[in-house]
Coordinates of C-alpha atoms in Angstrom, one line a residue:
M9 CA 0.0 0.0 0.0
A10 CA 1.3 3.5 -0.9
V11 CA 2.2 5.8 2.0
P12 CA -0.5 8.4 1.1
D13 CA -3.1 5.6 1.0
A14 CA -2.0 4.3 4.4
V15 CA -2.2 7.8 5.9
A16 CA -5.6 8.4 4.4
G17 CA -6.8 5.1 5.8
L18 CA -5.6 6.1 9.3
A19 CA -7.1 9.5 9.0
A20 CA -10.5 8.0 8.3
I21 CA -10.6 6.5 11.8
P22 CA -12.8 8.7 14.0
G23 CA -10.7 10.9 16.2
V24 CA -7.5 10.4 14.2
R25 CA -5.9 13.4 12.4
I26 CA -2.7 13.9 10.5
A27 CA -0.1 16.3 11.8
A28 CA -1.3 19.2 9.6
Q29 CA -4.8 18.9 11.2
L30 CA -3.6 19.0 14.8
G31 CA -4.2 22.0 16.9
E32 CA -1.3 23.5 18.7
P33 CA -0.4 22.0 22.0
S34 CA 0.2 24.4 24.9
P35 CA 3.2 26.5 23.8
D36 CA 4.4 27.2 27.3
P37 CA 3.3 24.5 29.8
S38 CA 3.5 25.8 33.3
P39 CA 6.2 24.2 35.5
S40 CA 3.9 24.6 38.5
V41 CA 4.0 21.9 41.1
G42 CA 1.1 19.4 40.7
S43 CA 0.1 16.1 39.2
L44 CA -1.6 14.9 36.1
P45 CA -4.6 12.6 36.9
V46 CA -4.8 8.9 36.2
T47 CA -7.9 6.7 35.8
P48 CA -9.4 5.5 39.1
A49 CA -8.4 2.0 38.4
L50 CA -4.7 3.1 38.6
A51 CA -5.2 5.2 41.8
K52 CA -3.6 2.5 44.0
L53 CA -0.7 2.1 41.7
V54 CA 0.1 5.8 41.4
P55 CA -1.9 7.4 44.3
D56 CA -0.5 10.8 43.7
G57 CA -1.1 10.7 40.0
L58 CA 1.7 11.5 37.5
R59 CA 3.7 14.2 39.3
R60 CA 4.8 17.0 37.0
G61 CA 8.6 17.2 36.6
T62 CA 9.2 13.5 37.0
T63 CA 10.4 10.6 34.9
V64 CA 8.5 7.3 35.1
S65 CA 9.6 3.9 33.5
V66 CA 7.0 1.3 32.6
S67 CA 8.3 -2.2 31.9
G68 CA 6.4 -5.2 30.6
S69 CA 3.2 -3.6 29.2
T70 CA 2.4 -1.2 26.4
A71 CA -1.2 -1.3 27.6
L72 CA -0.2 0.2 30.9
V73 CA 1.7 3.0 29.1
L74 CA -1.4 3.9 27.2
A75 CA -3.7 3.6 30.2
L76 CA -1.5 6.1 32.1
L77 CA -2.3 8.7 29.3
A78 CA -6.0 8.2 29.4
E79 CA -7.3 10.4 32.2
A80 CA -4.8 13.2 31.6
T81 CA -5.7 13.5 27.9
R82 CA -9.4 13.4 28.7
E83 CA -8.9 16.3 31.1
G84 CA -7.2 18.4 28.4
S85 CA -3.5 17.5 28.6
W86 CA -1.5 16.7 25.4
A87 CA 0.6 13.6 25.0
A88 CA 3.2 12.5 22.5
I89 CA 4.6 9.0 21.8
A90 CA 8.0 8.8 20.2
G91 CA 9.6 5.6 18.8
M92 CA 6.7 3.2 19.2
P93 CA 5.5 2.5 15.6
E94 CA 3.6 -0.6 16.8
V95 CA 1.2 1.5 19.0
G96 CA -2.4 1.1 17.6
V97 CA -4.8 4.0 17.8
V98 CA -7.7 1.6 18.3
A99 CA -6.1 0.1 21.3
A100 CA -5.3 3.5 22.7
A101 CA -8.9 4.6 22.3
E102 CA -10.2 1.5 24.0
L103 CA -7.9 2.2 26.9
G104 CA -9.4 5.7 27.2
V105 CA -6.8 7.9 25.4
E106 CA -8.3 11.0 23.9
L107 CA -7.0 10.7 20.3
E108 CA -7.4 14.3 19.5
R109 CA -4.7 15.1 22.1
L110 CA -2.3 12.4 21.1
A111 CA 0.6 12.8 18.7
L112 CA 2.5 9.8 17.3
I113 CA 6.1 10.1 16.2
P114 CA 7.0 6.6 14.9
D115 CA 10.6 7.4 14.3
A116 CA 12.5 10.1 16.1
G117 CA 15.2 10.0 13.5
A118 CA 18.9 10.8 14.0
E119 CA 18.4 13.9 16.1
V120 CA 16.8 12.2 19.0
A121 CA 17.9 14.7 21.6
A122 CA 16.5 17.6 19.6
V123 CA 13.2 15.9 18.9
L124 CA 12.7 14.9 22.6
S125 CA 13.6 18.3 23.8
A126 CA 11.0 19.9 21.5
L127 CA 8.4 17.4 22.6
I128 CA 9.1 18.1 26.3
D129 CA 8.7 21.8 25.6
G130 CA 5.3 21.4 23.9
F131 CA 3.6 18.5 25.6
D132 CA 2.4 17.5 29.1
L133 CA 3.3 13.8 28.7
V134 CA 6.1 12.4 26.5
V135 CA 6.5 8.7 26.0
L136 CA 9.8 7.2 24.9
G137 CA 9.8 3.9 23.0
P138 CA 11.8 0.9 24.3
A139 CA 14.6 1.4 21.8
I140 CA 15.1 5.0 22.7
A141 CA 14.9 4.3 26.4
R142 CA 17.4 1.4 26.2
G143 CA 19.9 3.4 24.0
M144 CA 19.8 6.6 26.0
Q145 CA 23.1 7.5 27.6
A146 CA 23.2 8.9 31.2
P147 CA 24.3 12.5 30.2
L148 CA 21.3 12.8 27.8
A149 CA 19.0 11.3 30.4
R150 CA 20.1 13.9 33.0
R151 CA 19.6 16.7 30.5
L152 CA 16.1 15.6 29.6
A153 CA 15.2 15.0 33.3
G154 CA 16.3 18.6 34.0
R155 CA 14.2 19.9 31.1
V156 CA 11.2 17.9 32.3
R157 CA 11.5 19.4 35.8
N158 CA 11.8 22.9 34.4
R159 CA 8.8 22.6 32.0
G160 CA 6.6 20.7 34.4
A161 CA 6.1 17.8 32.0
V162 CA 6.0 14.0 32.7
L163 CA 8.4 11.7 30.8
L164 CA 7.3 8.1 30.5
A165 CA 9.9 5.5 29.3
A166 CA 8.5 2.3 27.9
G167 CA 11.1 0.0 29.3
A168 CA 14.0 0.4 31.7
G169 CA 15.6 3.8 31.4
P170 CA 18.3 5.6 33.4
G171 CA 17.3 7.9 36.2
A172 CA 13.6 7.1 36.6
D173 CA 12.0 8.6 39.6
V174 CA 9.3 5.9 39.6
E175 CA 9.5 2.4 38.2
L176 CA 6.3 0.6 37.2
G177 CA 6.3 -3.1 36.1
V178 CA 3.7 -5.7 35.0
S179 CA 4.0 -9.4 35.5
N180 CA 1.9 -12.6 36.0
R181 CA -0.2 -12.0 32.9
R182 CA -3.1 -14.4 32.8
W183 CA -6.2 -14.4 30.5
R184 CA -9.6 -15.1 32.0
G185 CA -12.2 -16.9 29.9
L186 CA -10.5 -20.1 28.8
T187 CA -11.5 -23.6 30.0
D188 CA -8.8 -26.0 31.2
D189 CA -8.7 -27.6 27.8
G190 CA -8.1 -24.3 26.1
F191 CA -11.6 -23.4 24.7
G192 CA -13.7 -20.3 25.2
H193 CA -13.4 -16.6 24.7
L194 CA -10.8 -14.3 26.2
E195 CA -12.7 -11.9 28.5
F196 CA -10.0 -9.9 30.3
R197 CA -6.4 -10.2 31.4
D198 CA -5.3 -10.3 35.1
V199 CA -1.9 -8.8 35.8
V200 CA 0.1 -7.8 38.8
A201 CA 1.5 -4.3 38.7
T202 CA 4.3 -3.1 40.9
R203 CA 5.6 0.4 41.8
R204 CA 9.1 1.3 43.1
G205 CA 10.6 4.7 43.5
R206 CA 13.7 6.5 44.6
G207 CA 14.1 7.6 48.1
A208 CA 11.6 7.4 50.9
A209 CA 8.9 9.4 49.0
T210 CA 7.7 6.3 47.1
R211 CA 6.9 3.2 49.0
P212 CA 7.0 -0.1 47.0
S213 CA 3.5 -1.5 46.3
T214 CA 1.8 -4.3 44.4
V215 CA -1.6 -3.9 42.8
A216 CA -3.9 -6.4 40.9
L217 CA -5.3 -5.0 37.6
R218 CA -7.3 -6.2 34.7
L219 CA -5.4 -4.9 31.7
P220 CA -7.4 -4.9 29.6
G221 CA -10.7 -5.3 31.5
S222 CA -13.8 -6.8 30.0
G223 CA -14.6 -3.5 28.2
G224 CA -11.1 -2.9 26.8
A225 CA -10.0 -0.3 29.4
V226 CA -8.0 -0.9 32.5
A227 CA -9.9 -2.0 35.6
A228 CA -9.2 -2.9 39.2
G229 CA -8.4 -6.6 39.6
E230 CA -9.0 -9.0 42.5
E231 CA -6.2 -9.4 44.9
S232 CA -6.4 -13.1 44.5
A233 CA -6.3 -12.8 40.7
G234 CA -4.5 -15.6 39.0
H235 CA -5.9 -18.7 40.6
G236 CA -7.2 -21.2 38.1
L237 CA -6.3 -19.2 35.1
R238 CA -4.5 -20.3 32.0
E239 CA -1.3 -18.6 31.0
V240 CA -1.4 -17.1 27.5
A241 CA 1.5 -15.4 25.9
G242 CA 1.2 -11.6 25.5

């Protein structure tokens, strides 16, 4: 399929627009102290929301990355995702992301530092793809962290990255809906999410989630989630 045809097909999806159709994100985000909201299902995992000026790493789940953007974009914040060409807008919408306030940059190109700096200057939430997070050298990570603090943005690294203030991880993925012999319909996925942070400000915690829940969005799970479920890859 030709590139123009592919772009036209994506633009036909409700809520999806090409770059030329996007409104301007806030040109001068306030660095004021505060937090960006998260959906209620994630309140136990990040009880203070996404604190402005911080860097958060998310390992083991693209769905959790998208779920963290949902409430903030619905409340008017802008988000950008760089270096994650596999992210689907349909999945993002199901997880609650407001597509009109989401910018996708599949390939940050050779000038990664300049691209990320510009995104931090213009967006409330900036997501780094796994390859960018893995390849980032400590000096660049420190510069970007300083810029994030000054601009009052939130930097989300999809995967382990240097210097994260908060580390989120997902494990024990189990799908509900299959019988013991493997038949049935997948209804939702139980996962265990963990949070760790630097210093005494962030206490380690473990939370059961349904990611995705039965309606596609993230939902609170049962603390005993996982018993009698069949493990399914992904």
